[in-house]
Backbone as a ProteinNet text record, in pm:
[ID]
protein_1_A
[PRIMARY]
MPEQRVKTLSLMMIALCLGTLHSACGYTLQNSKNPALTKEGIHKIYVEPLVNNTYKAGVENTVYNALVKKISSHEHVKLVRSAEDADAVIKGTVASAEYTSSALTTASQLAPIGTGPSNILVASQYNALLTCTFDLYRAKKDGTHGDYLWGSQFSRTKFFPANTQLGTLGTTSALINDSEFDRTLSDLAESMMSDVHESMLGLF
[TERTIARY]
2796	2816.1	2830.7	2915.4	2926	2792.1	2709.6	2578	2490	2493.8	2415.1	2461.1	2593	2647.8	2604.1	2599.3	2553.7	2408.9	2324.9	2183.2	2167.4	2246.8	2239	2277.9	2388.8	2433.7	2329.5	2266	2163.6	2045.7	2002.8	1891.2	1925.9	2050.9	2093.9	2094.3	2138.2	2141.4	2001.2	1907.8	1769.2	1709.7	1737.4	1685	1742.6	1872.5	1935.7	1874.6	1850.7	1790.7	1650.2	1572.5	1436.8	1437.8	1531.4	1542.5	1579.6	1672.9	1713.2	1597.8	1524.3	1409.8	1303.9	1282.1	1181.5	1220.1	1350.3	1397.5	1382.4	1414.8	1403.2	1259.4	1167.6	1025.7	979.2	1024	986.5	1034.7	1154.7	1210.4	1126.7	1086.9	1006.6	871.3	808.7	678.1	685.8	791.7	805.3	822.9	894.5	921.8	814.9	715.7	607.1	514.7	523.9	449	532.3	472.7	549.3	577	701.9	732	715	723.5	714.6	575.7	475.6	338.8	330	383.7	382.2	476.9	590.3	690.6	637.8	574.3	524.6	388.8	313.4	182.8	80.5	89.9	-2.6	-113	-232	-347.3	-462.9	-464.7	-571.4	-509.7	-560.9	-503.7	-612.1	-574.4	-661.5	-593.3	-667.3	-615.3	-671.7	-583.6	-629.4	-671	-761.1	-793.8	-665.8	-648.9	-525.3	-520.9	-399.7	-377.4	-357.7	-422.9	-411.6	-330.3	-206.7	-120.3	-115.8	-219.3	-225.5	-342.2	-352.8	-464.7	-580.7	-566	-670.5	-765.9	-881.3	-978.2	-1030.2	-1035.7	-1094.1	-1000.1	-877.6	-785.6	-750.8	-752.4	-720.8	-824.2	-948.9	-1053.5	-1033.7	-990.3	-963.3	-853.4	-745.9	-633.4	-673.1	-744.7	-789.3	-873.4	-969.1	-1056.8	-977.8	-878.6	-796.8	-711.9	-660.1	-578.1	-660.4	-776.5	-864.1	-906	-937.2	-976.9	-864.8	-742	-629	-598.6	-597.4	-568.7	-678.3	-801.9	-914.1	-901.1	-827.1	-811.3	-708.5	-634.2	-531.8	-597	-571.9	-641.7	-593.2	-473.3	-418.2	-438.1	-494.7	-508.9	-654.9	-701.2	-838.1	-837.7	-921	-935	-1032.7	-998	-1085.7	-1118.3	-1217.8	-1269.1	-1201.5	-1114.8	-1050	-909.9	-824.3	-687.3	-683.8	-782.3	-786.5	-803.4	-867	-891.5	-785.8	-685.2	-588.3	-456.3	-382.5	-245.1	-147.8	-189	-103.8	-191.1	-131	-201.9	-124.1	-197	-135.9	-170.4	-66.6	-83.5	-39.4	-113.2	-78.7	-97.4	-18.3	-26.8	-18.5	-108	-98.8	-12.8	108	204.4	185.2	144.7	122.6	17.1	-65	-167.8	-189.2	-122.7	-123.8	-104	-124.8	-96.7	-39	48.2	113.2	103.6	108.4	99.8	224.2	204.4	316	323.2	224	224.1	141	184.6	117	73.1	-28.5	-73.6	-124	-141.4	-193.9	-346	-400.4	-545.7	-618.5	-552.3	-615.5	-639.2	-570.5	-587.7	-698.8	-756.9	-866.4	-996.2	-1084.2	-1214.5	-1301.7	-1373.2	-1369.8	-1241	-1179.2	-1049	-1050.3	-946.7	-929.7	-998	-1076.1	-1147.8	-1065.9	-965.7	-883.1	-759	-693.8	-572.2	-456.6	-373.7	-261.3	-137.2	-140.2	-22.9	-33.5	-134.7	-152.7	-138.1	-52.3	-32	-117.1	-179	-260	-219.7	-248.4	-213.2	-303.2	-243.5	-320.4	-309.8	-217.2	-199.7	-141.1	-184	-133.3	-68.2	17.6	80.9	43.2	-27.3	-71.6	31.8	48.2	142.9	71.8	90.8	36.7	150	174.5	278.8	219.4	246.4	193.3	300.6	288.5	374.8	287.7	338.7	266.1	361.2	309.6	386.7	301.5	367	298	355.7	266.8	306.8	233.8	300.2	231.3	128.6	11.7	-96	-91.6	-127.4	-142.2	-290.7	-321	-460.3	-529.1	-449.5	-510.5	-530.8	-501.6	-524.1	-405.7	-296.7	-178.1	-86.6	15.3	107	220.9	261.7	374.4	497.3	569.6	693.2	667.8	762.3	757.8	800.2	718.6	744.4	788.6	732.6	759	713.9	774.6	732.2	799.9	731	789.5	707.4	769.9	700.9	680.5	567.5	533	487	528.3	487	439.9	341.3	288.1	258.2	281.9	246.6	168.9	85.2	7.9	-37.5	-31	-77.1	-228.2	-290	-431.5	-455.5	-552.3	-574	-638.1	-598.5	-660.3	-786.8	-868.3	-987.7	-945.9	-983.8	-946.3	-1065.6	-1168.9	-1283.6	-1271.1	-1259.4	-1242.8	-1366.7	-1478.7	-1608.2	-1601.1	-1648.9	-1645	-1522.7	-1406.1	-1279.8	-1270.5	-1233.6	-1221.9	-1338.8	-1446.5	-1559.7	-1582.8	-1566.7	-1588.7	-1459.3	-1354	-1229.2	-1175.8	-1176.6	-1124.1	-1203.4	-1335	-1419.1	-1390.7	-1374.6	-1345.6	-1208.9	-1109.9	-975.4	-973	-1045.1	-1049.7	-1118.8	-1220.4	-1289.6	-1195.9	-1117.5	-1018.6	-911.5	-874	-774.5	-824.7	-951.5	-1010.4	-1005.7	-1040.2	-1036.9	-893.4	-800.7	-660.8	-607.4	-645.2	-602.8	-654.2	-774.6	-830.7	-748.6	-710	-626.5	-489.4	-431.8	-300.5	-305.3	-411.5	-425.2	-436	-515.2	-530.1	-396.6	-323.8	-194	-92.7	-93.5	0.5	-19.1	-143.7	-171.4	-113.3	-93.3	-27.5	115.8	183.3	319.8	321.9	227.2	218.4	198.5	108.4	78	200.5	272.2	392.2	500.1	514.4	617.2	590	462.8	426.9	411.9	417.4	389.2	484.7	608.1	704.2	660.1	574.9	525.1	396.2	325.5	197.8	211.5
4852.9	4841.1	4696.1	4618.5	4477.9	4407.4	4437.6	4372.6	4414.9	4544.4	4594.3	4532.7	4512.6	4454.3	4308.6	4236.7	4097.7	4088.8	4180.3	4180.9	4208	4304.3	4339.4	4221.7	4153.5	4038	3925.9	3909.1	3805	3832.1	3959.1	3996.6	3976.9	4006.6	3989.3	3842.3	3757.1	3613.9	3557.9	3605.9	3560.9	3602.1	3726.7	3775.6	3697	3665.4	3587.6	3448.7	3385.7	3251.8	3253.1	3356.3	3367.2	3388.5	3467.7	3492.2	3366.2	3289.8	3163.9	3065.7	3059.4	2969.7	3008.4	3137.3	3184.5	3147	3164.4	3129	2980.9	2900.6	2756.1	2715.2	2780.6	2748.3	2784.1	2899.7	2940.4	2841.7	2790.2	2691.7	2564.6	2521.7	2400.2	2416.1	2530.4	2553.5	2556.3	2616.3	2622.7	2483.9	2396.6	2264.5	2163.1	2204.1	2111.9	2094.4	2187.8	2172.9	2089.1	1987.5	1898	1965.1	2000.4	2069.9	1981.5	1848.6	1757.3	1758.3	1791	1796.5	1899.8	2018.4	2123.7	2090.6	2033.6	2000.2	1899.4	1794.3	1689.2	1721.1	1810.6	1848.1	1736.7	1651.2	1538	1572.9	1589.8	1621.7	1524	1460.3	1365.6	1233	1123.9	991.7	894	811.2	703.1	571.1	481	349.2	247	187.9	85.5	-41.4	-120.1	-250.5	-331.5	-393.1	-465.5	-599.7	-642.7	-772	-876.6	-990	-1099	-1212.6	-1228.3	-1336.2	-1453.9	-1468.9	-1576.5	-1669.3	-1775.7	-1868.8	-1832	-1721.6	-1677.8	-1582.5	-1632.7	-1551.6	-1436.4	-1319	-1203.1	-1124.7	-1172.3	-1100.6	-963.2	-950.8	-821	-715.3	-757.1	-662.9	-619.2	-713.2	-680.6	-576.2	-596.9	-503.2	-370.3	-376	-253.5	-166.1	-226.7	-150.7	-86.2	-159.2	-104.6	11.5	0	106.3	232.1	214.7	328.4	397.8	319.5	376.3	459.5	409.1	480.2	608.5	603	723.1	827	781.5	874.2	954.3	900.1	969.5	1081.5	1091.1	1193.3	1323.4	1429.9	1555.8	1627.7	1596.2	1669	1596	1476.7	1397	1356.8	1365.7	1328.8	1209.1	1110.3	995.6	1028.6	987.9	1010.7	876.9	877.4	752.9	709.9	792.1	754.8	813.4	749.4	797.5	932.1	957.2	1082.9	1203.4	1182.5	1292.9	1301.6	1214	1205.3	1272.5	1307.4	1354.8	1237.9	1130.5	1012.6	888.2	774.3	646.7	545.6	471.9	365	230.8	151.4	14.1	-78.3	-185.8	-277.1	-422.6	-509.2	-653.2	-726.5	-821.8	-909.4	-1027.3	-1034.5	-1136.7	-1267.9	-1261.2	-1384.3	-1361	-1461.6	-1461.1	-1606.9	-1649.5	-1791.7	-1809	-1931.6	-1960.2	-2099.8	-2112.8	-2240.8	-2268.3	-2395.7	-2431.2	-2382.9	-2327.9	-2277.1	-2344.5	-2425	-2499.9	-2625.8	-2733.8	-2863.4	-2917	-3001.4	-3071.4	-3209.1	-3298.2	-3430.4	-3424.3	-3511.4	-3514.5	-3545	-3613.2	-3646.5	-3522.2	-3408.8	-3286.1	-3196.8	-3236.1	-3157.9	-3193.6	-3095.3	-3119.2	-3204.5	-3302.9	-3346.5	-3421.8	-3379.1	-3430.3	-3583.5	-3645.4	-3789.7	-3875.6	-3814.7	-3895.7	-3918.6	-3835.1	-3849	-3931.2	-3980.3	-4060.2	-3973	-4031.4	-3957.1	-3960.9	-4040.6	-4053.7	-3972.3	-3887.9	-3803.1	-3656.6	-3585.1	-3442.7	-3359.3	-3256.9	-3164.5	-3021.5	-2928.7	-2788.3	-2727.1	-2655	-2581.3	-2430.8	-2390.2	-2248.4	-2233.7	-2128.5	-2100	-1961.3	-1942.3	-1812.2	-1764.2	-1652.5	-1597.5	-1500.7	-1501.1	-1412.6	-1337.4	-1207	-1123.1	-1036.2	-1045.6	-966.6	-893.4	-764.1	-682.2	-586.4	-549.6	-446.5	-332.9	-210.9	-93	-1.3	59.8	155	277.8	391.3	518.4	582.5	617.6	680.4	813.4	904.8	1027.2	994.6	1053.1	1025.1	1122.8	1070.4	1154.3	1174.7	1279.8	1312.5	1208.1	1129.3	1026.1	895.5	897.8	780.5	686.2	714.2	629.6	674.1	592.4	623	711.6	802.2	887.6	841.5	935.5	905.4	820.1	732.5	649	734.7	735.6	823.1	749	631.5	560.1	415.8	328	189.2	113.3	11.3	-68.7	-196.1	-292.6	-417.2	-420.4	-473.6	-478.9	-619.7	-664.7	-797.1	-786.7	-867.3	-872.2	-1018	-1055	-1188.4	-1174.9	-1274.1	-1274.5	-1416.9	-1454.3	-1585.1	-1584.9	-1698.8	-1713.9	-1859	-1882	-2017.9	-2109.7	-2236.1	-2337	-2389.2	-2458.9	-2520.6	-2632.6	-2619.7	-2721	-2805.4	-2805.1	-2892.8	-3015.5	-3133	-3255.8	-3280.1	-3291.8	-3303.6	-3382.1	-3317.7	-3380.5	-3329.4	-3366.1	-3320.6	-3357	-3259.2	-3282.5	-3226.3	-3192.8	-3134.6	-2989.6	-2960.9	-2823.5	-2751.6	-2824.4	-2761.2	-2665.4	-2708.2	-2623.1	-2494.8	-2503.8	-2384.5	-2288.2	-2342.8	-2258	-2192.6	-2269.4	-2214.6	-2106.8	-2129.9	-2030.2	-1902.3	-1917.6	-1800.6	-1719	-1786.6	-1717.3	-1652.1	-1720.2	-1666.9	-1539.4	-1537.2	-1417.7	-1299.1	-1323.3	-1215.6	-1166.9	-1261.6	-1225.2	-1144.4	-1182.3	-1106.3	-963.1	-946.4	-811.9	-729.2	-790.7	-721	-687	-781.5	-759.2	-646.8	-643.5	-539	-401.9	-391.1	-263.4	-218	-311.6	-279.8	-240.8	-312.9	-285.8	-147.5	-104.8	23.6	140.6	121.8	225.9	244.9	134.2	141.7	201.5	161.6	214.4	365.3	408.6	550.4	627.8	572.4	639.2	646.6	540	537.2	640.3	658.6	755.4	895.9	912.1	1040.7	1148.8	1110	1207.9	1275.5	1208.5	1266.9	1345.8	1308	1373.7	1490.1
3552.3	3408.4	3362.6	3432.9	3390.9	3390.6	3493.4	3501.3	3384.9	3349.9	3238.7	3106.4	3094.4	2972.9	2958	3070.1	3067.5	3023.9	3074.8	3037.5	2888.8	2838.6	2696	2607.8	2646.7	2570.3	2572.6	2687.9	2700.8	2608.1	2604.3	2518.1	2371	2336.4	2197.8	2158.5	2251.9	2224.6	2207	2292.3	2281.7	2147.9	2106.6	1979.2	1862.6	1872.6	1767.6	1756	1871.8	1872.4	1813.1	1850.6	1798.7	1648.5	1601.4	1458.3	1383.6	1440.2	1378.2	1374.5	1488.2	1495.2	1395	1379.9	1284.8	1141.8	1110.6	976.9	951.5	1054.9	1040.7	1018.3	1092.3	1076	935.6	886.9	753	649.8	668.5	575.9	576.1	696.3	709.2	641.5	661.3	602.9	450.8	398.2	253.9	194.3	265.8	213	248	327.7	359.2	239.3	142.5	18.4	-77.5	-130.9	-216.5	-350.3	-380.6	-506	-628.1	-610.8	-724.3	-786.8	-707	-759.3	-870	-844.5	-945.1	-1059.2	-1025.9	-1127	-1227.7	-1178.6	-1267.4	-1326.6	-1263.9	-1315.6	-1311.4	-1209.4	-1197.6	-1097.9	-1149.5	-1065.1	-1085.7	-1203.6	-1235.6	-1278.7	-1219.8	-1245.2	-1290.3	-1385.4	-1428.7	-1393	-1328.7	-1292.5	-1389.8	-1469.1	-1563.4	-1488.8	-1547.4	-1487.2	-1470.5	-1355.9	-1327.8	-1400.4	-1430.5	-1494.2	-1385.1	-1399.8	-1303.2	-1363.9	-1315.4	-1363.6	-1266.1	-1186.4	-1088	-1120.1	-1041.2	-1055.2	-962.3	-889.6	-796.7	-869.1	-903.9	-977.4	-891.5	-951.4	-884.8	-795.3	-775.9	-686.9	-742.7	-877	-937.2	-898.3	-879.4	-838.3	-692.8	-609.4	-468.6	-458.1	-533.7	-531.1	-595.2	-705.2	-774	-681.4	-613.5	-523.9	-410.1	-356.5	-248.9	-299.5	-421.6	-480	-505.4	-563.9	-592.2	-463.1	-361.8	-232.9	-171.7	-182.4	-122.8	-197.6	-328.8	-407.1	-389	-375.5	-356.2	-227.7	-131.9	-4.2	-11.7	-124.7	-139.4	-184.5	-111.6	-137.1	-263.4	-311.3	-425.8	-558.2	-553.9	-675.5	-694.5	-818	-850.6	-945.1	-916.8	-1005	-1117.3	-1238.7	-1354	-1418.4	-1507.5	-1563.8	-1693.9	-1748.6	-1874.4	-1880.8	-1960	-1975	-2047	-2134.5	-2208.2	-2116.8	-2001.2	-1908.1	-1799.2	-1804.6	-1695.4	-1729.4	-1623.3	-1638.2	-1632.4	-1564.6	-1551.4	-1542.6	-1580.2	-1581.1	-1498.3	-1415.3	-1335.8	-1398.7	-1427.2	-1473.5	-1360.2	-1340.2	-1231.5	-1269.5	-1207.4	-1230.5	-1097.7	-1078	-961.3	-1002.7	-947	-987.8	-913.4	-787.9	-710.9	-604.3	-583.2	-478.8	-441	-336.4	-300.9	-150.8	-105.5	35.6	49.5	149.7	178.4	327.5	365.3	506.5	580.7	698.2	778.6	915.5	948	1074.1	1055.7	1118.7	1105.5	1241.4	1237.9	1357.8	1314.7	1410.3	1376.8	1365.8	1283.8	1264.5	1394.7	1487.1	1615	1700.6	1667.6	1745.2	1690.7	1578.4	1522.4	1592.6	1599.7	1663	1570.7	1626	1767	1800.6	1911	1951.9	1964.8	1911.3	1927.4	1824.6	1735.1	1636.5	1509.8	1487.8	1368.9	1397.2	1293.3	1312.1	1360.4	1445.6	1502	1414.5	1311	1224.2	1095.8	1086.6	968.8	1010.1	940.4	967.4	873	929.3	849.3	884.5	795.2	817.7	923.9	1016.8	1117.1	1095.4	1009.8	980.5	840.1	770.5	637.1	634.1	536	514.5	374.4	368	239.5	185.2	53.9	-14.4	-126	-127.5	-234	-288.4	-419.3	-484.1	-603.8	-611.3	-720.2	-771.4	-897.6	-954.7	-1006.6	-991	-1037.1	-1113.6	-1219.8	-1299.4	-1326.8	-1327.8	-1351	-1477.1	-1569.3	-1694.9	-1711.1	-1776.9	-1813.6	-1921.7	-1910.9	-2006.3	-2123.4	-2240	-2357.5	-2386.2	-2459	-2488	-2574.7	-2647.2	-2731.1	-2654.2	-2523.7	-2440.7	-2432.6	-2505.5	-2499.4	-2385.5	-2358.9	-2250	-2297.9	-2209.8	-2237.7	-2161.5	-2105	-2033.4	-1909.6	-1884.2	-1763.6	-1644.5	-1537.8	-1423.9	-1298.4	-1278	-1152.4	-1165.8	-1087.8	-1085.4	-973.4	-921.5	-814.5	-794.6	-724.7	-689.5	-538.6	-497.3	-355.6	-319.4	-201.5	-152.7	-8.9	22.8	157.6	192.3	317.8	366.8	496.5	522.9	646.9	677.2	804.3	847.3	867.4	839.7	873.9	914.9	1002.9	1056	954.6	958.7	873.3	940.6	864.2	920.9	1016.1	1141.7	1241.2	1285.2	1206.3	1232.1	1142.8	1202.9	1124.6	1038.3	1102.2	1035	905.7	799.3	666.8	593.2	644.2	588.5	440.9	359.4	216.1	138.7	207.1	136.4	178.4	306.6	353.7	387.9	417.7	459.1	354	228.7	121.4	108.8	124.1	114.6	229.2	349.4	465.3	450.7	407.8	389.6	281.1	173.3	66.3	112	194.9	248.9	337.4	420.8	503.6	417.1	310.1	218.2	152.3	112.9	52.2	148.9	273.2	373	395.5	396.6	417.1	299.1	177.4	60.1	65.2	111.9	125.7	224.7	335.9	434.3	376.4	302.6	243.2	139.8	61.5	-40.2	24.3	129.9	200.9	257.3	317.5	376	268.6	158	49.5	-10.3	-21.6	-84.3	-4.3	124.6	204.3	157.1	125.6	73.8	-67.3	-149.6	-285.5	-280.3	-194.1	-179.3	-132.8	-32.7	17.9	-89.5	-166.6	-269.8	-379.4	-414	-518.4	-464.1	-332.6	-269.7	-318.6	-353.4	-402	-529.4	-608.7	-732.5	-710.1	-602.9	-578.3	-482.9
[MASK]
++++++++++++++++++++++++++++++++++++++++++++++++++++++++++++++++++++++++++++++++++++++++++++++++++++++++++++++++++++++++++++++++++++++++++++++++++++++++++++++++++++++++++++++++++++++++++++++++++++++++++++

């Protein structure tokens, strides 16, 4: 009898555990659907052309393209071409897009080695900074903005190498550095949009 009672208790414990696990799984599945999507009713989004408050021409287009690409990858949200057709509108501003030297070397260390003066320091590495702000508003049928829903500022930095070819220093170096800066800004924009997407995910 004691042995039979132990077996019975064991079976009851197993059944209880399975029932608890099943309930827990059901709870998880129910909450895996984002309730805020239905609550806010945001299914269509319009992204306004971004404002560029920097001296870097065209950076607003780089950020805009990265933002549109990221939002387009979201299965529950559709991008539309006008605010009149949208449930919400995103406004964005590029606040800063610049780079500063983060490492120095002597001109004598630039290629060709030994041809430059050893008493002059030049940049061997730069640090790029990209800062943007985004705001989300409910859209009205007349194309104006409704209630404010969300907003935040995002910053990203990344190092990139400076031109280390002495050559015709002062004529080509700036062009090479600017080209590297453009590529770095593109990388920063792509990376930043992941944060923007995650931050807005609670609404989507």
